[in-house]
Tab-separated table of C-alpha atoms in Angstrom:
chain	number	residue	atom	x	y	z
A	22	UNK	CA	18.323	-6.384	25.504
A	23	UNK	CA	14.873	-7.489	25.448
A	24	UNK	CA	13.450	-7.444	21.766
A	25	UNK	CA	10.036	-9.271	22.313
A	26	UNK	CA	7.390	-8.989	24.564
A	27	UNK	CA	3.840	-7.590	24.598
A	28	UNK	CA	5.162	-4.271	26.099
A	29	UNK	CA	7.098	-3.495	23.145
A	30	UNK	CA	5.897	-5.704	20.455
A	31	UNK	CA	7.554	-8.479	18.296
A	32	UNK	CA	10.474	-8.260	16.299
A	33	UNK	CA	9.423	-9.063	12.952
A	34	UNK	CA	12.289	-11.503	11.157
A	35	UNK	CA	11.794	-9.756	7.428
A	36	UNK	CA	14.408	-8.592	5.154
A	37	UNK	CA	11.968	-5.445	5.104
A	38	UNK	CA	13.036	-4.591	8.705
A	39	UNK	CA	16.788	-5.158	7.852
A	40	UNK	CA	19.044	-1.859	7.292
A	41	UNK	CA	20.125	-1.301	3.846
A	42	UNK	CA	23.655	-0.839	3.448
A	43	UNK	CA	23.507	1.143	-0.025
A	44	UNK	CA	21.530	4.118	1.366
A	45	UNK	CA	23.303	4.278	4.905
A	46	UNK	CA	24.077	8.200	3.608
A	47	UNK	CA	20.213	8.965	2.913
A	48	UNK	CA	20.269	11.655	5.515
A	49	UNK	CA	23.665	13.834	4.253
A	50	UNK	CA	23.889	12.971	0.058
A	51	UNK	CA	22.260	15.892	-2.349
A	52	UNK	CA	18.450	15.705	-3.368
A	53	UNK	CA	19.383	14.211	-6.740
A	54	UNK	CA	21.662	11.680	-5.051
A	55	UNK	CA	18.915	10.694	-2.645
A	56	UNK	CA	16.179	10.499	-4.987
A	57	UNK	CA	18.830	8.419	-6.937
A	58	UNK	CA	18.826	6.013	-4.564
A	59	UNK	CA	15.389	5.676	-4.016
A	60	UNK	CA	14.921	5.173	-7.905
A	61	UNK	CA	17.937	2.743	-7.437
A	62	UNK	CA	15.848	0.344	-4.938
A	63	UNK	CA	12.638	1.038	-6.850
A	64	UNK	CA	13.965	-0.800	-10.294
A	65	UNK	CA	14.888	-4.084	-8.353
A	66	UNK	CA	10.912	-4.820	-7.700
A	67	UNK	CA	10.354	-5.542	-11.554
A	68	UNK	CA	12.833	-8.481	-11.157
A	69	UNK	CA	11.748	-9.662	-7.936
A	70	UNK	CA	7.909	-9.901	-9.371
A	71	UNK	CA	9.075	-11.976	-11.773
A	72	UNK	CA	10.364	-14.629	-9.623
A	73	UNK	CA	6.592	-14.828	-8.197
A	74	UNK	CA	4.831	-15.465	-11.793
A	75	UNK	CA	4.331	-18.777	-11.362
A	76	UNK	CA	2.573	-19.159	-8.342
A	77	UNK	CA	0.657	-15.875	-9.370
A	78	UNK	CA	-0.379	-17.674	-12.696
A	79	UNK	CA	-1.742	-20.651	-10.542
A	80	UNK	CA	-3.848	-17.928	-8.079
A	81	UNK	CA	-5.292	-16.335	-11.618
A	82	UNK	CA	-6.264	-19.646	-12.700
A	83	UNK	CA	-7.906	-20.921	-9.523
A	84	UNK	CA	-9.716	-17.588	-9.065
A	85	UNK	CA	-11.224	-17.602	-12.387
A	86	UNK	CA	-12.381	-20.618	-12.291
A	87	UNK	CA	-14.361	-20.187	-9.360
A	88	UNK	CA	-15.617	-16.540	-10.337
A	89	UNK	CA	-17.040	-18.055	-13.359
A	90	UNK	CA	-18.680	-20.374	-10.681
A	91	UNK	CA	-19.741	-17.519	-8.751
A	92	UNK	CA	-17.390	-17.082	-6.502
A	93	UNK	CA	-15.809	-13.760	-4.981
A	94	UNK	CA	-12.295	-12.604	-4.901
A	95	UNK	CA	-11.924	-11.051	-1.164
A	96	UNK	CA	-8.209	-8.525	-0.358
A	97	UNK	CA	-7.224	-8.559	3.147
A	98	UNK	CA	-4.801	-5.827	4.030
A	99	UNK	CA	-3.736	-2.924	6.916
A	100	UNK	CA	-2.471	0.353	6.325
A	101	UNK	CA	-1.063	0.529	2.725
A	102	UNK	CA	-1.124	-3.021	1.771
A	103	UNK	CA	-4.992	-2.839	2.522
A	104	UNK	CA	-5.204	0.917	0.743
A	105	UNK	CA	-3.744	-0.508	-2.119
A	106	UNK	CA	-6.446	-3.159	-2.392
A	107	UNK	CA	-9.123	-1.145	-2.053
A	108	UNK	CA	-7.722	0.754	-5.440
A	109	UNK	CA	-7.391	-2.155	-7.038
A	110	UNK	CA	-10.857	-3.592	-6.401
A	111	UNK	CA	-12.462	-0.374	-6.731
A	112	UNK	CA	-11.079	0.286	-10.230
A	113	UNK	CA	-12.446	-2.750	-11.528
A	114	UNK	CA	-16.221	-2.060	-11.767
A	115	UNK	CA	-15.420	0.717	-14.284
A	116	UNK	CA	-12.433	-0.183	-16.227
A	117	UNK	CA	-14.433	-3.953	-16.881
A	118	UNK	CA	-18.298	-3.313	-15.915
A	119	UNK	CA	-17.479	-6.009	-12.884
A	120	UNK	CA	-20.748	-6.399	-10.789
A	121	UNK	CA	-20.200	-5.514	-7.096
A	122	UNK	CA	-19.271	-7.803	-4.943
A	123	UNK	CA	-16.776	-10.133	-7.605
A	124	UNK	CA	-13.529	-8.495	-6.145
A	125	UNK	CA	-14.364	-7.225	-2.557
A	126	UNK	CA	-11.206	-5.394	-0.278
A	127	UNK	CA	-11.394	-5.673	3.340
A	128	UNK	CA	-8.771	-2.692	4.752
A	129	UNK	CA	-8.365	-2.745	8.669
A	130	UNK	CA	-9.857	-0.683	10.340
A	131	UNK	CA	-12.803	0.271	7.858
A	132	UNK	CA	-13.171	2.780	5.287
A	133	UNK	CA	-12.317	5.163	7.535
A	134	UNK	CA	-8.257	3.824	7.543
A	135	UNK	CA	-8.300	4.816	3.652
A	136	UNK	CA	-7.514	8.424	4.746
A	137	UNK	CA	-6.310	8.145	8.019
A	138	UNK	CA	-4.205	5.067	10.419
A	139	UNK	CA	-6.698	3.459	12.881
A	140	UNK	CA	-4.333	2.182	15.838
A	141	UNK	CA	-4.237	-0.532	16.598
A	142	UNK	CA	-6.810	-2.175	13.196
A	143	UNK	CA	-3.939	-4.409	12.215
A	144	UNK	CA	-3.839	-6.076	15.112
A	145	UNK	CA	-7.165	-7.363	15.364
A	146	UNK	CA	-7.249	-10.398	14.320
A	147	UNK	CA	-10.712	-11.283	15.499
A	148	UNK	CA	-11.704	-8.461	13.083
A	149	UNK	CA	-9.967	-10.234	9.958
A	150	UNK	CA	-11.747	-13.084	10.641
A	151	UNK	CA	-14.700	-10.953	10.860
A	152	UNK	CA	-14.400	-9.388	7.705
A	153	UNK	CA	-14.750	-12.818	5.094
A	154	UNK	CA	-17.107	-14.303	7.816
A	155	UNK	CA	-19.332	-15.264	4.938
A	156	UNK	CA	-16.696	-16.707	2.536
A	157	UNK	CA	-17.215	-20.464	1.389
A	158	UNK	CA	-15.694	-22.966	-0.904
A	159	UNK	CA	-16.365	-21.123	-3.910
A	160	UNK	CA	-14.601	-18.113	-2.874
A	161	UNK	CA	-11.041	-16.908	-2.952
A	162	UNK	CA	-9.169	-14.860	0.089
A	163	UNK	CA	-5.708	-12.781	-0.471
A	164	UNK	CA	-4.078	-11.560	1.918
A	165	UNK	CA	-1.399	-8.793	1.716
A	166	UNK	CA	1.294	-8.147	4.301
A	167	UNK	CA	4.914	-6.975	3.474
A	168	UNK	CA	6.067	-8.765	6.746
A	169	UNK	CA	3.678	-11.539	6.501
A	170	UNK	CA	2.570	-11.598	10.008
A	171	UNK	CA	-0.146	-8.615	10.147
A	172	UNK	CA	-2.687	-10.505	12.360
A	173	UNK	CA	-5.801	-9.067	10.591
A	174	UNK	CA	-4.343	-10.566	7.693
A	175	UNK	CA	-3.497	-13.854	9.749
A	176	UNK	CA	-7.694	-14.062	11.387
A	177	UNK	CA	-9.202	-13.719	7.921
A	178	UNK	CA	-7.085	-16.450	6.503
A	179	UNK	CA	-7.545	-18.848	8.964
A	180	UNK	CA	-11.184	-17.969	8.622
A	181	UNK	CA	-10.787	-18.628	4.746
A	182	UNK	CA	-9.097	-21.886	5.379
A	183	UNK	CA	-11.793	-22.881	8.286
A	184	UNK	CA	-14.261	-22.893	5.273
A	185	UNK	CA	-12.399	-24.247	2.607
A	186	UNK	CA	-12.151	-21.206	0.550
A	187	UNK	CA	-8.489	-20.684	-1.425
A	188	UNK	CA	-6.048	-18.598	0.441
A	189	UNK	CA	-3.406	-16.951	-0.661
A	190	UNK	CA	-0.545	-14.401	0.898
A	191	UNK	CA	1.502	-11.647	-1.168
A	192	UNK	CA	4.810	-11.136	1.023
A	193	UNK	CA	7.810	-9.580	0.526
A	194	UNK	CA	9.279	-11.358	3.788
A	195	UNK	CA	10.084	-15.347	2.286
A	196	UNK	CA	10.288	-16.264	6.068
A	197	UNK	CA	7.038	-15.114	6.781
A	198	UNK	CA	5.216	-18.077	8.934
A	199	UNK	CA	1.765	-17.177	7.405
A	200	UNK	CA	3.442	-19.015	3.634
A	201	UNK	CA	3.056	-22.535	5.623
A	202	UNK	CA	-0.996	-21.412	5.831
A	203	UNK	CA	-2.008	-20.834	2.266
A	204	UNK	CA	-2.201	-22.664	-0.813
A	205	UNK	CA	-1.061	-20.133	-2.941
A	206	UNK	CA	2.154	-18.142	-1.448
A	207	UNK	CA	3.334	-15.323	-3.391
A	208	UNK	CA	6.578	-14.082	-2.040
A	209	UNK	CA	8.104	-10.994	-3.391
A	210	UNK	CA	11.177	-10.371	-1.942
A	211	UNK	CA	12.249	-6.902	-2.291
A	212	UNK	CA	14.751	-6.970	0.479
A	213	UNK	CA	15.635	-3.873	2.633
A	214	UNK	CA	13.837	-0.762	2.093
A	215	UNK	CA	15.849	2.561	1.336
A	216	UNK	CA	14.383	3.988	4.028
A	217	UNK	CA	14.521	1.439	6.621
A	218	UNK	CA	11.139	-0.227	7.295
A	219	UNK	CA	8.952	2.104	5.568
A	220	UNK	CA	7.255	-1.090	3.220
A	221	UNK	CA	4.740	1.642	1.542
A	222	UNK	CA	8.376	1.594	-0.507
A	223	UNK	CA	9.739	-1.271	-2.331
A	224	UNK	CA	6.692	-3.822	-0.851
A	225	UNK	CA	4.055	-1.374	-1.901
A	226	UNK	CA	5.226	-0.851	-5.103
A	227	UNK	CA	5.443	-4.378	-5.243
A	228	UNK	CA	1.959	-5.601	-3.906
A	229	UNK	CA	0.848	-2.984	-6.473
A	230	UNK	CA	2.311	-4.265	-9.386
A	231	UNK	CA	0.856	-7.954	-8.145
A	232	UNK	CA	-2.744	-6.812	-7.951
A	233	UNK	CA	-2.573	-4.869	-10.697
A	234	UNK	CA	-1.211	-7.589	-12.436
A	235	UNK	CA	-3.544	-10.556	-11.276
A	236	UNK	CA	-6.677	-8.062	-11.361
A	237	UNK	CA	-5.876	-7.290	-15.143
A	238	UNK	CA	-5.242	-10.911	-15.798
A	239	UNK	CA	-8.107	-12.463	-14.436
A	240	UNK	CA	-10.919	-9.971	-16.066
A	241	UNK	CA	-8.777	-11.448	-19.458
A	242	UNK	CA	-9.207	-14.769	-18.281
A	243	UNK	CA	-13.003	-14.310	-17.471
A	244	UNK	CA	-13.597	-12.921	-21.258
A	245	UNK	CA	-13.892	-8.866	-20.047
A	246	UNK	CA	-11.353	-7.887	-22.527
A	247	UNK	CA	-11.198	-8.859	-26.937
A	248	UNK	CA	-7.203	-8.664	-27.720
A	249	UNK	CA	-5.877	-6.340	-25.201
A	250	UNK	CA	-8.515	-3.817	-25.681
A	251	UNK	CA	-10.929	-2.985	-22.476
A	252	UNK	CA	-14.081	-3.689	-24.277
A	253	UNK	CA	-16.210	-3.853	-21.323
A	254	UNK	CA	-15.040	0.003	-20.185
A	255	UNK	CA	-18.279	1.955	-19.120
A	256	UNK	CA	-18.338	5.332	-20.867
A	257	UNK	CA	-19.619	7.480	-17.653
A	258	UNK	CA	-17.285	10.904	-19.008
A	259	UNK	CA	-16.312	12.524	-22.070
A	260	UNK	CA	-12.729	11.079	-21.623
A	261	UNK	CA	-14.363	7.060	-21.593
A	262	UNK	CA	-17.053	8.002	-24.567
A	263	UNK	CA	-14.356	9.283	-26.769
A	264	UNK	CA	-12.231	6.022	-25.723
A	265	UNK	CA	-15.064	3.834	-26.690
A	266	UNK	CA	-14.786	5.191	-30.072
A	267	UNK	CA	-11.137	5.444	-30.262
A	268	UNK	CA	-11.425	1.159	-29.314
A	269	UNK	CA	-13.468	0.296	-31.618
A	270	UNK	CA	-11.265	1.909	-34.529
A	271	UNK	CA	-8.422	-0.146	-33.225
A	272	UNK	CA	-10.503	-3.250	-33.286
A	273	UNK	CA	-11.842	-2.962	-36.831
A	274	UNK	CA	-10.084	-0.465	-38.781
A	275	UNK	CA	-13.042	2.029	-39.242
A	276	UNK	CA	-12.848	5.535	-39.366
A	277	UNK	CA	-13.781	7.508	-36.022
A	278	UNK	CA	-17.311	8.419	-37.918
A	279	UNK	CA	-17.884	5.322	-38.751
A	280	UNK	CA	-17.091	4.004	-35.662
A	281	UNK	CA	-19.353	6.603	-33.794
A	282	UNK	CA	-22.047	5.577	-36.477
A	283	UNK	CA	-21.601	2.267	-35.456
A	284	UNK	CA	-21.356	2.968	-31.408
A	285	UNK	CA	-25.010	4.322	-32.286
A	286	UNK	CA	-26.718	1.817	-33.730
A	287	UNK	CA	-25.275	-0.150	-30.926
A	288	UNK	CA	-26.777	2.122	-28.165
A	289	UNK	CA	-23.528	2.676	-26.744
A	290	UNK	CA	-22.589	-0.380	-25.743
A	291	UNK	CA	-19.104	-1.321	-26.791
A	292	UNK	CA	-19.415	-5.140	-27.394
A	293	UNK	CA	-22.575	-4.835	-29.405
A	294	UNK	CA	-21.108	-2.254	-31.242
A	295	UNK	CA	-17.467	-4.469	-31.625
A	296	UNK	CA	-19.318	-7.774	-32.678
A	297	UNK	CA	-21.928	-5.772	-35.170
A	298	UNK	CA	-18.609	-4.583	-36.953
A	299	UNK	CA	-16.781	-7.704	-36.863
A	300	UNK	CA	-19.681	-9.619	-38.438
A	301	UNK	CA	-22.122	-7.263	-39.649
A	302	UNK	CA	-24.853	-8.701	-37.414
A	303	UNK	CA	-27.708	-6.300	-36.175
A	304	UNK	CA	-27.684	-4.971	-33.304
A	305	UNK	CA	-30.297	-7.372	-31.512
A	306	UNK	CA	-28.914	-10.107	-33.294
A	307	UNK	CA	-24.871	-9.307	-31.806
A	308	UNK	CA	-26.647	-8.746	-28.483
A	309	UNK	CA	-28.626	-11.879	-28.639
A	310	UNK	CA	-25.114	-13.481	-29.331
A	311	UNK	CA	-22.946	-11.824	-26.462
A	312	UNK	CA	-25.887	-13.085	-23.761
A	313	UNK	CA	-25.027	-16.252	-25.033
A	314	UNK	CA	-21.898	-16.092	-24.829
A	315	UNK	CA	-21.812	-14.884	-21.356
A	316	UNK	CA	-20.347	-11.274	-22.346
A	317	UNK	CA	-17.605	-12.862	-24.159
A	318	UNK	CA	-16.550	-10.780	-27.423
A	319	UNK	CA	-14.869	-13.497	-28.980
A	320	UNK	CA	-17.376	-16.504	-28.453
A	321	UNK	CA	-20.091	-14.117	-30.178
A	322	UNK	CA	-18.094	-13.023	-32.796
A	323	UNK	CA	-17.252	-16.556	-33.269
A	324	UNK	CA	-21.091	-17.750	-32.845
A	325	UNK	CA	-21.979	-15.068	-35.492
A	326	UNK	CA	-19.498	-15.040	-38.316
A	327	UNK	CA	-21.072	-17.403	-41.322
């Protein structure tokens, strides 16, 4: 039989397509015995995330130093691989006050693929390449693809490597040929799904915990948090004000009045507020200290203690 061929696609060679022999009864066990063995295959992706720290330390490292340059961060991704991206990126402009256009997703097929499949977008790869068109050296490209071979994925990281940018690929297939392309290869190999094939599984939960991870990592790196407190949070709701305050009494030790008195004086801003308490600097002068710094809670406090 015929596996190949443009009719019918390409076999993909990806221990994500392979059958999984411990939930061959999916279909005929109990709900709690199913949903069992889902849980079952979900608590292997911890371990298997693991095994990728050190090349995902390097790709946090190598990011940060050119975002401190300037550069961009840029997610390349179809279907749930590129959905998850566009969370990840999108959450970052509130949770650290990141300007626009630091961590960028690129999903195939548009915007409009966040709430419904666009045949065919994955395939494009004339439109990956289209979507980090304006990458350069400075910037860094990651794509995302369970089977490492989406071609989207495969255009915009040959356009990344075309202009020197980093490149990187999070797979959960370790035979994927895109790993030979990229500087940085991040394999996560989460082996057969429960359900066979369906990679929003065991690979999604596993590209999540990886962007979630380097995301969170590299805002520490680039100074947006003081301890692991988000300092740089912007207070838009009643839920993020009240957190402000609630921060700032685990920073210092002050009551919640005090706290709220301080927040104040601060206008509202979190690290003015933070590096006031820390030193008992005035407000202009703990602002004055944080531009120097470059935002960094730390490097002011340190600047402005006696």
């Amino acid at each position: 039989m015929d596996d190949g061929g443009s009719a019918w696609g390409t076999a993909v060679d990806s221990p994500t397509e392979e059958r999984n022999e411990r939930t061959r009864a999916l279909d005929q066990v109990p709900t709690r015995e199913l949903l069992e063995l889902i849980n079952a295959e979900d608590r292997l992706v911890p371990g298997a995330v693991a095994t990728s720290l050190p090349h995902l330390a390097r790709l946090v490292d190598l990011a940060a130093e050119r975002v401190a340059r300037g550069g961009a961060v840029h997610y390349v991704g179809a279907g749930t691989s590129g959905r998850l991206a566009v969370i990840d990126a999108a959450e970052l402009l509130p949770t650290f006050q990141l300007h626009e256009g630091v961590v960028l997703a690129h999903l195939a097929g548009g915007h409009s693929a966040l709430a419904q499949a666009v045949e065919g977008a994955e395939d494009d790869a004339a439109a990956g390449r289209d979507a980090v068109s304006a990458v350069g050296a400075e910037d860094v490209v990651i794509g995302l693809a369970a089977s490492g071979r989406t071609p989207f994925v495969a255009g915009a990281i040959a356009q990344a490597t075309e202009q020197a940018a980093v490149t990187a690929l999070v797979t959960s297939n370790p035979r994927a040929g895109l790993l030979r392309h990229v500087d940085v290869p991040i394999v996560v190999d989460t082996g057969p799904e429960a359900l066979t094939g369906s990679t929003r599984l065991k690979a999604g939960t596993a590209q999540k915990l990886i962007l979630h991870t380097f995301s969170t990592a590299l805002m520490v790196r680039l100074g947006r948090t003081w301890s692991n407190l988000m300092v740089s949070v912007v207070a838009t709701n009643e839920k993020l004000r009240a957190r402000t305050v609630t921060i700032l009494c685990q920073a210092t030790g002050l009551s919640r009045p005090d706290s709220a008195a301080v927040l104040a004086s601060a206008g509202g801003d979190l690290k003015v507020g933070l590096v006031m308490a820390l030193t008992g600097a005035e407000p202009a002068q703990a602002r004055a200290a944080l531009e120097r710094s470059g935002g960094v809670v730390r490097d002011a406090v340190r600047a402005t203690t006696p």
